[in-house]
PDB file of C-alpha atoms in Angstrom:
ATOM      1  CA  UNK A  21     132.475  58.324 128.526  1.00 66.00           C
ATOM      2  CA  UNK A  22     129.376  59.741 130.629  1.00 81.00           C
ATOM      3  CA  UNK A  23     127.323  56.862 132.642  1.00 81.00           C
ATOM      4  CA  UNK A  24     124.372  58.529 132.644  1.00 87.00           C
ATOM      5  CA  UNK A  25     124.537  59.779 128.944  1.00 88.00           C
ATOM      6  CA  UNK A  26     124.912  55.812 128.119  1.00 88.00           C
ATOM      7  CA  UNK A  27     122.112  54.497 130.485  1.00 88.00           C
ATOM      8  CA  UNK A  28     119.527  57.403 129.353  1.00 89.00           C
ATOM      9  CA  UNK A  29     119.852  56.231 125.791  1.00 89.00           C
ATOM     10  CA  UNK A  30     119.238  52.671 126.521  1.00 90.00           C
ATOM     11  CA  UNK A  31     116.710  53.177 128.159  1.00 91.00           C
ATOM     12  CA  UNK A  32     115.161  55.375 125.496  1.00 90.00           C
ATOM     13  CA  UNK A  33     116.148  52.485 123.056  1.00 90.00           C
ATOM     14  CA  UNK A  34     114.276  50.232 125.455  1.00 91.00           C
ATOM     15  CA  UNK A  35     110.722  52.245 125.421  1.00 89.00           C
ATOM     16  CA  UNK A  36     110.690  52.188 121.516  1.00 89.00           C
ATOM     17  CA  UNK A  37     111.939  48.881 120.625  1.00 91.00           C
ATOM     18  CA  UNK A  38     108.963  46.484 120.936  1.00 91.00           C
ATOM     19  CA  UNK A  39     110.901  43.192 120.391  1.00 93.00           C
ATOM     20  CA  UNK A  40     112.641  43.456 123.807  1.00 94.00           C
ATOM     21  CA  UNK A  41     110.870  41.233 126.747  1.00 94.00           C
ATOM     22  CA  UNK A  42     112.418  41.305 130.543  1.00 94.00           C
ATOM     23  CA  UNK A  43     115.154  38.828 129.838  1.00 94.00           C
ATOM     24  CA  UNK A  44     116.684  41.026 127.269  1.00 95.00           C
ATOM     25  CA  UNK A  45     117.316  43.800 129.182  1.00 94.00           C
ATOM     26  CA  UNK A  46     117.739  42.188 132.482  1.00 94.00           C
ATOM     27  CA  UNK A  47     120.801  40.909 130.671  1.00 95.00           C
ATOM     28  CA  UNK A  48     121.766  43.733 128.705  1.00 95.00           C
ATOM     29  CA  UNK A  49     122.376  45.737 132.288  1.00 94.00           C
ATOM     30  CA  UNK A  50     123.945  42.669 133.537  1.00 93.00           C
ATOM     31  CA  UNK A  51     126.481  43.247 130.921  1.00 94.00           C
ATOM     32  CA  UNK A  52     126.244  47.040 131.011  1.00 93.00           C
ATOM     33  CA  UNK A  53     127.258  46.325 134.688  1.00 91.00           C
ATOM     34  CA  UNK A  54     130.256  44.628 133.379  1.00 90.00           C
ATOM     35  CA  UNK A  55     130.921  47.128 130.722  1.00 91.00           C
ATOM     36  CA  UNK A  56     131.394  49.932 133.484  1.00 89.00           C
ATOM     37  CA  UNK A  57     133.542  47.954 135.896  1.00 88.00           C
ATOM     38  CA  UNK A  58     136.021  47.835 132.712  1.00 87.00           C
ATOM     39  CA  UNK A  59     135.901  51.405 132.338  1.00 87.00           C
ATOM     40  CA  UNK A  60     133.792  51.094 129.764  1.00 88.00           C
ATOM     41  CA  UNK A  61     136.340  49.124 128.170  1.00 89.00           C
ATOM     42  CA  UNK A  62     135.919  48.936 123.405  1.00 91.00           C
ATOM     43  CA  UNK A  63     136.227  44.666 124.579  1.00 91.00           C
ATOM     44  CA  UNK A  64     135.663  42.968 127.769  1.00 90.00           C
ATOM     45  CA  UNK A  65     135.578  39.166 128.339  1.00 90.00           C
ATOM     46  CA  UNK A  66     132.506  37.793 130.251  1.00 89.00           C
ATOM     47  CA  UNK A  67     131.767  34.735 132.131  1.00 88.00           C
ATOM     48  CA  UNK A  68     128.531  32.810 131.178  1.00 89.00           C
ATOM     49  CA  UNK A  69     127.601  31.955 134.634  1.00 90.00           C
ATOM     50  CA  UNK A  70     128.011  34.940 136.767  1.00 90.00           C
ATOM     51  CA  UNK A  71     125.869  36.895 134.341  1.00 92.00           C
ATOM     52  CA  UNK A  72     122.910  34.423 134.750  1.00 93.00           C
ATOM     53  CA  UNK A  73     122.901  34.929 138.202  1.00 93.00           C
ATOM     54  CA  UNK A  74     123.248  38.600 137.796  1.00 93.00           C
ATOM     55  CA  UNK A  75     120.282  38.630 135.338  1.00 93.00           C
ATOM     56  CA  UNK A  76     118.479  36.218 137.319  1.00 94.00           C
ATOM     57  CA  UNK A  77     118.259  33.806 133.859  1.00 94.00           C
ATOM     58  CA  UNK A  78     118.187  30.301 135.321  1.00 91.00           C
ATOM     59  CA  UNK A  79     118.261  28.764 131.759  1.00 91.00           C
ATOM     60  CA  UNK A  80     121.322  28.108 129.606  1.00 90.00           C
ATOM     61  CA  UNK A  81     119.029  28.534 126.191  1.00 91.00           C
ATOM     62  CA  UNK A  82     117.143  31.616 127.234  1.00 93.00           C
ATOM     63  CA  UNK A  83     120.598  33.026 128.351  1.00 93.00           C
ATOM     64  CA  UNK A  84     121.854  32.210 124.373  1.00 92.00           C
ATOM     65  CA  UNK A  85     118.727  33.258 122.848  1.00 94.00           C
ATOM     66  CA  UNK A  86     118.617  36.536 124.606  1.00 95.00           C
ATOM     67  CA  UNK A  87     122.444  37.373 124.124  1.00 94.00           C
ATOM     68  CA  UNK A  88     122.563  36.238 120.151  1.00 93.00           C
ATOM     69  CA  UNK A  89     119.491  38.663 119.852  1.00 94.00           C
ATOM     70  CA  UNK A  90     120.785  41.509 121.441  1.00 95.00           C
ATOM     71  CA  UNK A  91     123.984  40.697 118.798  1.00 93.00           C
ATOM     72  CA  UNK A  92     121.149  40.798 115.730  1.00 94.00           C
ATOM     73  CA  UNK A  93     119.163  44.005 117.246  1.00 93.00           C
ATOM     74  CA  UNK A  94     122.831  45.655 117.085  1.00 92.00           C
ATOM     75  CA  UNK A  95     122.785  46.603 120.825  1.00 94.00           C
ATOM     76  CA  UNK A  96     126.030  44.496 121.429  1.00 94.00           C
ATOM     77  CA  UNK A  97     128.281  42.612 119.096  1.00 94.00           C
ATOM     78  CA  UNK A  98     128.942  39.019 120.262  1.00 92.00           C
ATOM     79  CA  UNK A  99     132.078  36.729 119.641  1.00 92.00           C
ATOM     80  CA  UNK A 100     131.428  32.965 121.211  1.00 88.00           C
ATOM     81  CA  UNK A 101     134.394  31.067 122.375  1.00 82.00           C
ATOM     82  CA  UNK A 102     135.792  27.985 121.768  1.00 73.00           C
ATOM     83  CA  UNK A 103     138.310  27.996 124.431  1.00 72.00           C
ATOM     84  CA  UNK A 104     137.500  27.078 127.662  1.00 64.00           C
ATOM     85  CA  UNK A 105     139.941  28.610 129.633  1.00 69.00           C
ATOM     86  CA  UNK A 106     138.794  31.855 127.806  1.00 75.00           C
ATOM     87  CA  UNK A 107     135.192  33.329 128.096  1.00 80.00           C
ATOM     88  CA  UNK A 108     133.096  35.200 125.297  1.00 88.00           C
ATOM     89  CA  UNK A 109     134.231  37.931 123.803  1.00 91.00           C
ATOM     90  CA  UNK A 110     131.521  40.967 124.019  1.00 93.00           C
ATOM     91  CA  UNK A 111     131.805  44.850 122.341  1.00 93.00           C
ATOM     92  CA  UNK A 112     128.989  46.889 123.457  1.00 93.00           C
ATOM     93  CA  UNK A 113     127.382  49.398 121.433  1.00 91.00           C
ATOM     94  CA  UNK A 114     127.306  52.963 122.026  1.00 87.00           C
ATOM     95  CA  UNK A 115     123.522  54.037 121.494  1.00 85.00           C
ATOM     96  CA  UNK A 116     123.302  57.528 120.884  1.00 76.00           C
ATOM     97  CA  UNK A 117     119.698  59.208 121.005  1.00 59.00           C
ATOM     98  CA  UNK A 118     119.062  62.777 119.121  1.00 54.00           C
ATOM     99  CA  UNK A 119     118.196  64.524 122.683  1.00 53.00           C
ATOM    100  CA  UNK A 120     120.961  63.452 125.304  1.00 49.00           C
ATOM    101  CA  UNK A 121     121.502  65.730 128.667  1.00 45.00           C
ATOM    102  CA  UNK A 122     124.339  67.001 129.216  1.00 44.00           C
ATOM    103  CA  UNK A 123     127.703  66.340 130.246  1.00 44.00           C
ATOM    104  CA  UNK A 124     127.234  66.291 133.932  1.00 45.00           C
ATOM    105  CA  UNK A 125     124.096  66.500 133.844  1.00 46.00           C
ATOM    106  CA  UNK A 126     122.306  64.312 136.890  1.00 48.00           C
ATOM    107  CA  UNK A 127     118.696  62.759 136.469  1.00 51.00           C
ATOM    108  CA  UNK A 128     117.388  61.113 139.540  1.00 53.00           C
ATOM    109  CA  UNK A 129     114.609  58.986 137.614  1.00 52.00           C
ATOM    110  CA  UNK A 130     117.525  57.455 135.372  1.00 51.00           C
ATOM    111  CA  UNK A 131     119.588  56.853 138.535  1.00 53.00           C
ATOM    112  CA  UNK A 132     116.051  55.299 140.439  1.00 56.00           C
ATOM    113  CA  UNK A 133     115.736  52.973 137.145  1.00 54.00           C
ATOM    114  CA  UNK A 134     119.650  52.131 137.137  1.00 54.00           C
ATOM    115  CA  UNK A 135     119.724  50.940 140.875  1.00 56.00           C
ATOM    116  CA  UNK A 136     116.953  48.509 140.079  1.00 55.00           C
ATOM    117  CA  UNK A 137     119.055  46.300 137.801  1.00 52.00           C
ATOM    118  CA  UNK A 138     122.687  46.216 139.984  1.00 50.00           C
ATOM    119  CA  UNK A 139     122.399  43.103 142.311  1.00 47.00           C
ATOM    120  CA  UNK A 140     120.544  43.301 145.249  1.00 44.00           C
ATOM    121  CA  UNK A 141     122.577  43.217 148.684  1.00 47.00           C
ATOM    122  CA  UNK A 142     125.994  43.355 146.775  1.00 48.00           C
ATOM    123  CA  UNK A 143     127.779  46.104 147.507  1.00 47.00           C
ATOM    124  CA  UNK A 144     129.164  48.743 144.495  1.00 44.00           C
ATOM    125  CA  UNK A 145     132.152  49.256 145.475  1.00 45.00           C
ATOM    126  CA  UNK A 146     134.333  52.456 144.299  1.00 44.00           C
ATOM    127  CA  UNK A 147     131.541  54.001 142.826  1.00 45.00           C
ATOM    128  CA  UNK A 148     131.300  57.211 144.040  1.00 45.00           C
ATOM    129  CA  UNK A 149     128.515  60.532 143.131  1.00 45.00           C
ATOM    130  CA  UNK A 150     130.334  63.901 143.743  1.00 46.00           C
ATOM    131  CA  UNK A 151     127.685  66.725 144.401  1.00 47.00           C
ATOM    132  CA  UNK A 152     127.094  67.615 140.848  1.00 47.00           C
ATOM    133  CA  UNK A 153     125.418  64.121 140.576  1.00 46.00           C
ATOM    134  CA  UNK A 154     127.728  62.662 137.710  1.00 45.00           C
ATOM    135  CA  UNK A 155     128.359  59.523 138.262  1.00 44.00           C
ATOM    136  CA  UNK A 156     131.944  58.015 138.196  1.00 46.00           C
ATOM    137  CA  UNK A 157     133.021  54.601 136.369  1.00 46.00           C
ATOM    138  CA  UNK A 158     134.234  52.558 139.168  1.00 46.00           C
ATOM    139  CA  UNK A 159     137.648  50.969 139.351  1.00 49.00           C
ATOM    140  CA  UNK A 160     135.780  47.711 140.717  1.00 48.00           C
ATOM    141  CA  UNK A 161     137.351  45.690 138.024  1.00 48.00           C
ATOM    142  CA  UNK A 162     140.803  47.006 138.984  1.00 47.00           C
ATOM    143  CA  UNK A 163     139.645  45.661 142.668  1.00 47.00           C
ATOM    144  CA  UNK A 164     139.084  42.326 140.940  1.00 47.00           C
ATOM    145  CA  UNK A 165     142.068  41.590 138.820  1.00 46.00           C
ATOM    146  CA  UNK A 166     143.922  42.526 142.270  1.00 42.00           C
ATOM    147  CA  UNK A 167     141.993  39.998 144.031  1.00 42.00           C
ATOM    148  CA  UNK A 168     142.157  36.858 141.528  1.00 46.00           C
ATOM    149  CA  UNK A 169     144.682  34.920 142.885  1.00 53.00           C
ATOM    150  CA  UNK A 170     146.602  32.653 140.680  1.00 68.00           C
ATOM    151  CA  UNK A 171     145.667  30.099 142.933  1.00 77.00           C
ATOM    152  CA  UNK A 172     143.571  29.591 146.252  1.00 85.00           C
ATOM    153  CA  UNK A 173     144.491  30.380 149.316  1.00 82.00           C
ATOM    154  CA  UNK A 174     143.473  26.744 150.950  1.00 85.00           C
ATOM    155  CA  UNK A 175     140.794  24.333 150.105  1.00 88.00           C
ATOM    156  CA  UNK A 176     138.170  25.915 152.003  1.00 89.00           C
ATOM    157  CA  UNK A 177     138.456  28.526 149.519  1.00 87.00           C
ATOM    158  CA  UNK A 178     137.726  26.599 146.656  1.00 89.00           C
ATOM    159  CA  UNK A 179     135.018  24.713 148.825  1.00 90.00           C
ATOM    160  CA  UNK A 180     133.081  27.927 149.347  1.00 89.00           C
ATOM    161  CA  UNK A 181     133.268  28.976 145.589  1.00 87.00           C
ATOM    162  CA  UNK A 182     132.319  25.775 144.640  1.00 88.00           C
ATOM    163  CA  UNK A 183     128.938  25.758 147.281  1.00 88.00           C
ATOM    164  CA  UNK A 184     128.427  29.317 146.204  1.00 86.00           C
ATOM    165  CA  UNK A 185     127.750  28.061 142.270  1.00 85.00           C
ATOM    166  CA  UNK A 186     125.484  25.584 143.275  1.00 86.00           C
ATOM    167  CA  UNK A 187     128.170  22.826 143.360  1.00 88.00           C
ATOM    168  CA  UNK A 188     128.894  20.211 146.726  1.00 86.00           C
ATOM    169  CA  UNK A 189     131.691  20.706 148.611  1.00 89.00           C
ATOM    170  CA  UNK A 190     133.023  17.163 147.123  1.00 90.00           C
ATOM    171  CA  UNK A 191     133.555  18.739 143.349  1.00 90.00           C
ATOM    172  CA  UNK A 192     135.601  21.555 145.148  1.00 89.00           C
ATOM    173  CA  UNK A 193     137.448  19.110 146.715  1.00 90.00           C
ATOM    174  CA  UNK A 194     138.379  17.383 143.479  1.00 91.00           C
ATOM    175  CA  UNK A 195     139.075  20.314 141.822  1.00 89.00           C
ATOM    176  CA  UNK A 196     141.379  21.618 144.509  1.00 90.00           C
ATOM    177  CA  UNK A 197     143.328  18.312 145.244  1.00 91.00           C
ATOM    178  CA  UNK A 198     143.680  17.701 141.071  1.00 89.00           C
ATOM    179  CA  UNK A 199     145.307  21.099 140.443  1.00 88.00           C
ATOM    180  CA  UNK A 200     147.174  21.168 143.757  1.00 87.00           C
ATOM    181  CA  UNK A 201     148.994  17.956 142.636  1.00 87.00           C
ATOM    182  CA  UNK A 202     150.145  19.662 139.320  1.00 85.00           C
ATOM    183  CA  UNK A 203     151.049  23.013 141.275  1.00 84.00           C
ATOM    184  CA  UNK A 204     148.326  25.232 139.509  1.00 85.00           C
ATOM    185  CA  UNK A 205     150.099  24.858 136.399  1.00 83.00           C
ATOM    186  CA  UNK A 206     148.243  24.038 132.813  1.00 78.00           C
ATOM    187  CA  UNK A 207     148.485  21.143 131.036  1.00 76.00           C
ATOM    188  CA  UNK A 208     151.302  22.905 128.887  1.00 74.00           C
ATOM    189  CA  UNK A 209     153.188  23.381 132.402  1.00 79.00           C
ATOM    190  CA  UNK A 210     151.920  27.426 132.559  1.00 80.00           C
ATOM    191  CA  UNK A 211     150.814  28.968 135.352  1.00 84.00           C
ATOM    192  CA  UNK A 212     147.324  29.157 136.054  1.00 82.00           C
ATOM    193  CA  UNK A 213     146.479  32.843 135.799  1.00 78.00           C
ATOM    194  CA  UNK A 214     142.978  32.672 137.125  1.00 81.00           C
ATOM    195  CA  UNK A 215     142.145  29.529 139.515  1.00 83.00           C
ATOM    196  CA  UNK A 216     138.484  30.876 139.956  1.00 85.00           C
ATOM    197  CA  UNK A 217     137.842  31.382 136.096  1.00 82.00           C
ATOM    198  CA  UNK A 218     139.468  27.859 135.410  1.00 83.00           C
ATOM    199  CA  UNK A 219     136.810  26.349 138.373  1.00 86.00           C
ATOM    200  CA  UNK A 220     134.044  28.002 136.751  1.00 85.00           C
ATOM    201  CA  UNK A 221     135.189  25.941 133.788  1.00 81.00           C
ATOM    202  CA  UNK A 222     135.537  22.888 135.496  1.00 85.00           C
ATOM    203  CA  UNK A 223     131.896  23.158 136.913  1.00 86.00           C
ATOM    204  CA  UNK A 224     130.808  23.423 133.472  1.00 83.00           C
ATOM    205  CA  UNK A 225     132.622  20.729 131.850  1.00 81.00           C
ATOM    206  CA  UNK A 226     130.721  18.340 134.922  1.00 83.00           C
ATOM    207  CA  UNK A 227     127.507  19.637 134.085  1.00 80.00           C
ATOM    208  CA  UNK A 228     128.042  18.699 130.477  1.00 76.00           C
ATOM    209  CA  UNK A 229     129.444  15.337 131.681  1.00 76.00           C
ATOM    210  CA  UNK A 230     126.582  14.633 133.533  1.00 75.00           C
ATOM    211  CA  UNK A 231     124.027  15.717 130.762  1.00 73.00           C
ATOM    212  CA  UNK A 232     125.487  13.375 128.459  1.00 70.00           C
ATOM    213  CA  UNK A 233     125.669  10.137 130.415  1.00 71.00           C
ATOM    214  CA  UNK A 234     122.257  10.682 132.043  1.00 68.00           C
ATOM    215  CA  UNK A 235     120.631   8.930 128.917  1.00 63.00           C
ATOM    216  CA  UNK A 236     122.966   5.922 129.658  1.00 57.00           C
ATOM    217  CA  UNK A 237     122.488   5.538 132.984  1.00 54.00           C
ATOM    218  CA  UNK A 238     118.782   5.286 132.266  1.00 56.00           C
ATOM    219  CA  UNK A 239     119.280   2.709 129.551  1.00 52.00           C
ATOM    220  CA  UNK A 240     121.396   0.628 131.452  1.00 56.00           C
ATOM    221  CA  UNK A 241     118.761   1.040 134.389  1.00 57.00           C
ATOM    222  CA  UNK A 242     116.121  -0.321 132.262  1.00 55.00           C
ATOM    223  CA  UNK A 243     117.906  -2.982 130.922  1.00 55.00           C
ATOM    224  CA  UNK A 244     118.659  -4.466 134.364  1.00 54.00           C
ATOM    225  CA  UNK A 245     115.117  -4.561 135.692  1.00 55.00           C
ATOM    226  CA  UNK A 246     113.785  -6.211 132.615  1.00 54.00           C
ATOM    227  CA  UNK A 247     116.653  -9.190 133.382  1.00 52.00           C
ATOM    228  CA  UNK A 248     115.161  -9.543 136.528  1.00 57.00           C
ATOM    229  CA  UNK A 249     113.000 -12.801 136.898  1.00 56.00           C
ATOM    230  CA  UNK A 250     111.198 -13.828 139.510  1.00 58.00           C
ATOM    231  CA  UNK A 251     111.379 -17.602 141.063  1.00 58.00           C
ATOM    232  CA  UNK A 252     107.615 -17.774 141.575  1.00 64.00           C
ATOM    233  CA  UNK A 253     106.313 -19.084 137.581  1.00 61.00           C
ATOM    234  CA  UNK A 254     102.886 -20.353 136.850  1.00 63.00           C
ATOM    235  CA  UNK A 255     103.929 -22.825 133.403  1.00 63.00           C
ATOM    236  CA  UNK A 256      99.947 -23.096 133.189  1.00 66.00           C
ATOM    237  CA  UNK A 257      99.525 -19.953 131.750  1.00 62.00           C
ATOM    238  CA  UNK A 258      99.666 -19.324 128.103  1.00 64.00           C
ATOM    239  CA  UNK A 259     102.979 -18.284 126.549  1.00 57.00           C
TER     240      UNK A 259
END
């Protein structure tokens, strides 16, 4: 499957298609991103959070209003799920335009408007342009599934993952020492097969925690400051 090919006709999709804002497509290479570090896999399995920060979206809603539109404006195909130990299930679509270059083909204004939408100061590795221009799918993804561990190498590991998602290094302390004590295994006694996926899910699960007794720690605040009474009374005033 030709990169460039793929990228030229979304982009041509992009110029006609009126309904797209920034968001949309600032996700849809996020996940085109994705998309070619599984080979340009027919399924690949994403992860909520790292493709906010790759689409610089900073809201939860936007993220799911952008992502269930691309699903309706047939640019992706979208399967939520309910497991938490297992992320979204995405198929991308393969947009085909009438006029499409060549196999081979190389188009530096396509390759200028692809390099604006990979994260800045993160390095592509094992993507690599051989002098006809083409460019390669990387084996980045093979990289990764080399890389996650079935569990962390220390604490300071999960500390610094923790930190890096916006979390203190307290949560990645809890998280560590909880799964450490049940030797990375499931509550089903199976291995852990991702220890960064399952923190990812852990951070979640807190934020949703938090969210939802927010409202009763305000309550509870209110109701303690209107018991509070003071000793100082005036009885002449009027009731």
């Amino acid at each position: 499957m030709n990169y460039i090919k793929l990228l030229n006709a979304a982009f041509e999709k992009f110029y006609f298609d009126d309904r797209l804002n920034p968001t949309h497509i600032s996700l849809y290479m996020a996940l085109f991103q994705e998309w070619n570090s599984s080979r340009f896999a027919d399924e690949l399995y994403i992860n909520r959070r790292d493709l906010m920060r790759c689409a610089k979206i900073g809201s939860k809603s936007t993220y799911h209003r952008c992502i269930v539109d691309l699903d309706a404006w047939q640019y992706l195909s979208y399967f939520p799920s309910n497991n938490p130990y297992k992320g979204s299930k995405i198929k991308m679509a393969i947009i085909r335009t009438a006029d499409e270059p060549d196999t081979g083909q190389y188009n530096p204004i396509l390759e200028q408007l692809a390099e604006q939408y990979y994260p800045r100061g993160v390095p592509l590795e094992g993507h690599h342009h051989p002098n006809n221009g083409q460019a390669l799918v990387s084996n980045t993804n093979n990289i990764k599934q080399e890389n996650y561990l079935k569990q962390p190498k220390g604490s300071q590991a999960v500390i610094i993952f923790f930190e890096e998602k916006g979390f203190d290094a307290d949560e990645g302390k809890k998280f560590f020492d909880h799964y450490q004590e049940r030797e990375w295994r499931t509550s089903d006694g199976k291995s852990i097969r991702d220890w960064r996926a399952l923190a990812t899910n852990w951070m979640d699960r807190t934020e949703l925690f938090e969210e939802e007794n927010k409202p009763k720690k305000e309550q509870a605040s209110q109701i303690k400051d209107n018991l509070r009474t003071t000793k100082n009374k005036n009885y002449g005033q009027p009731l």
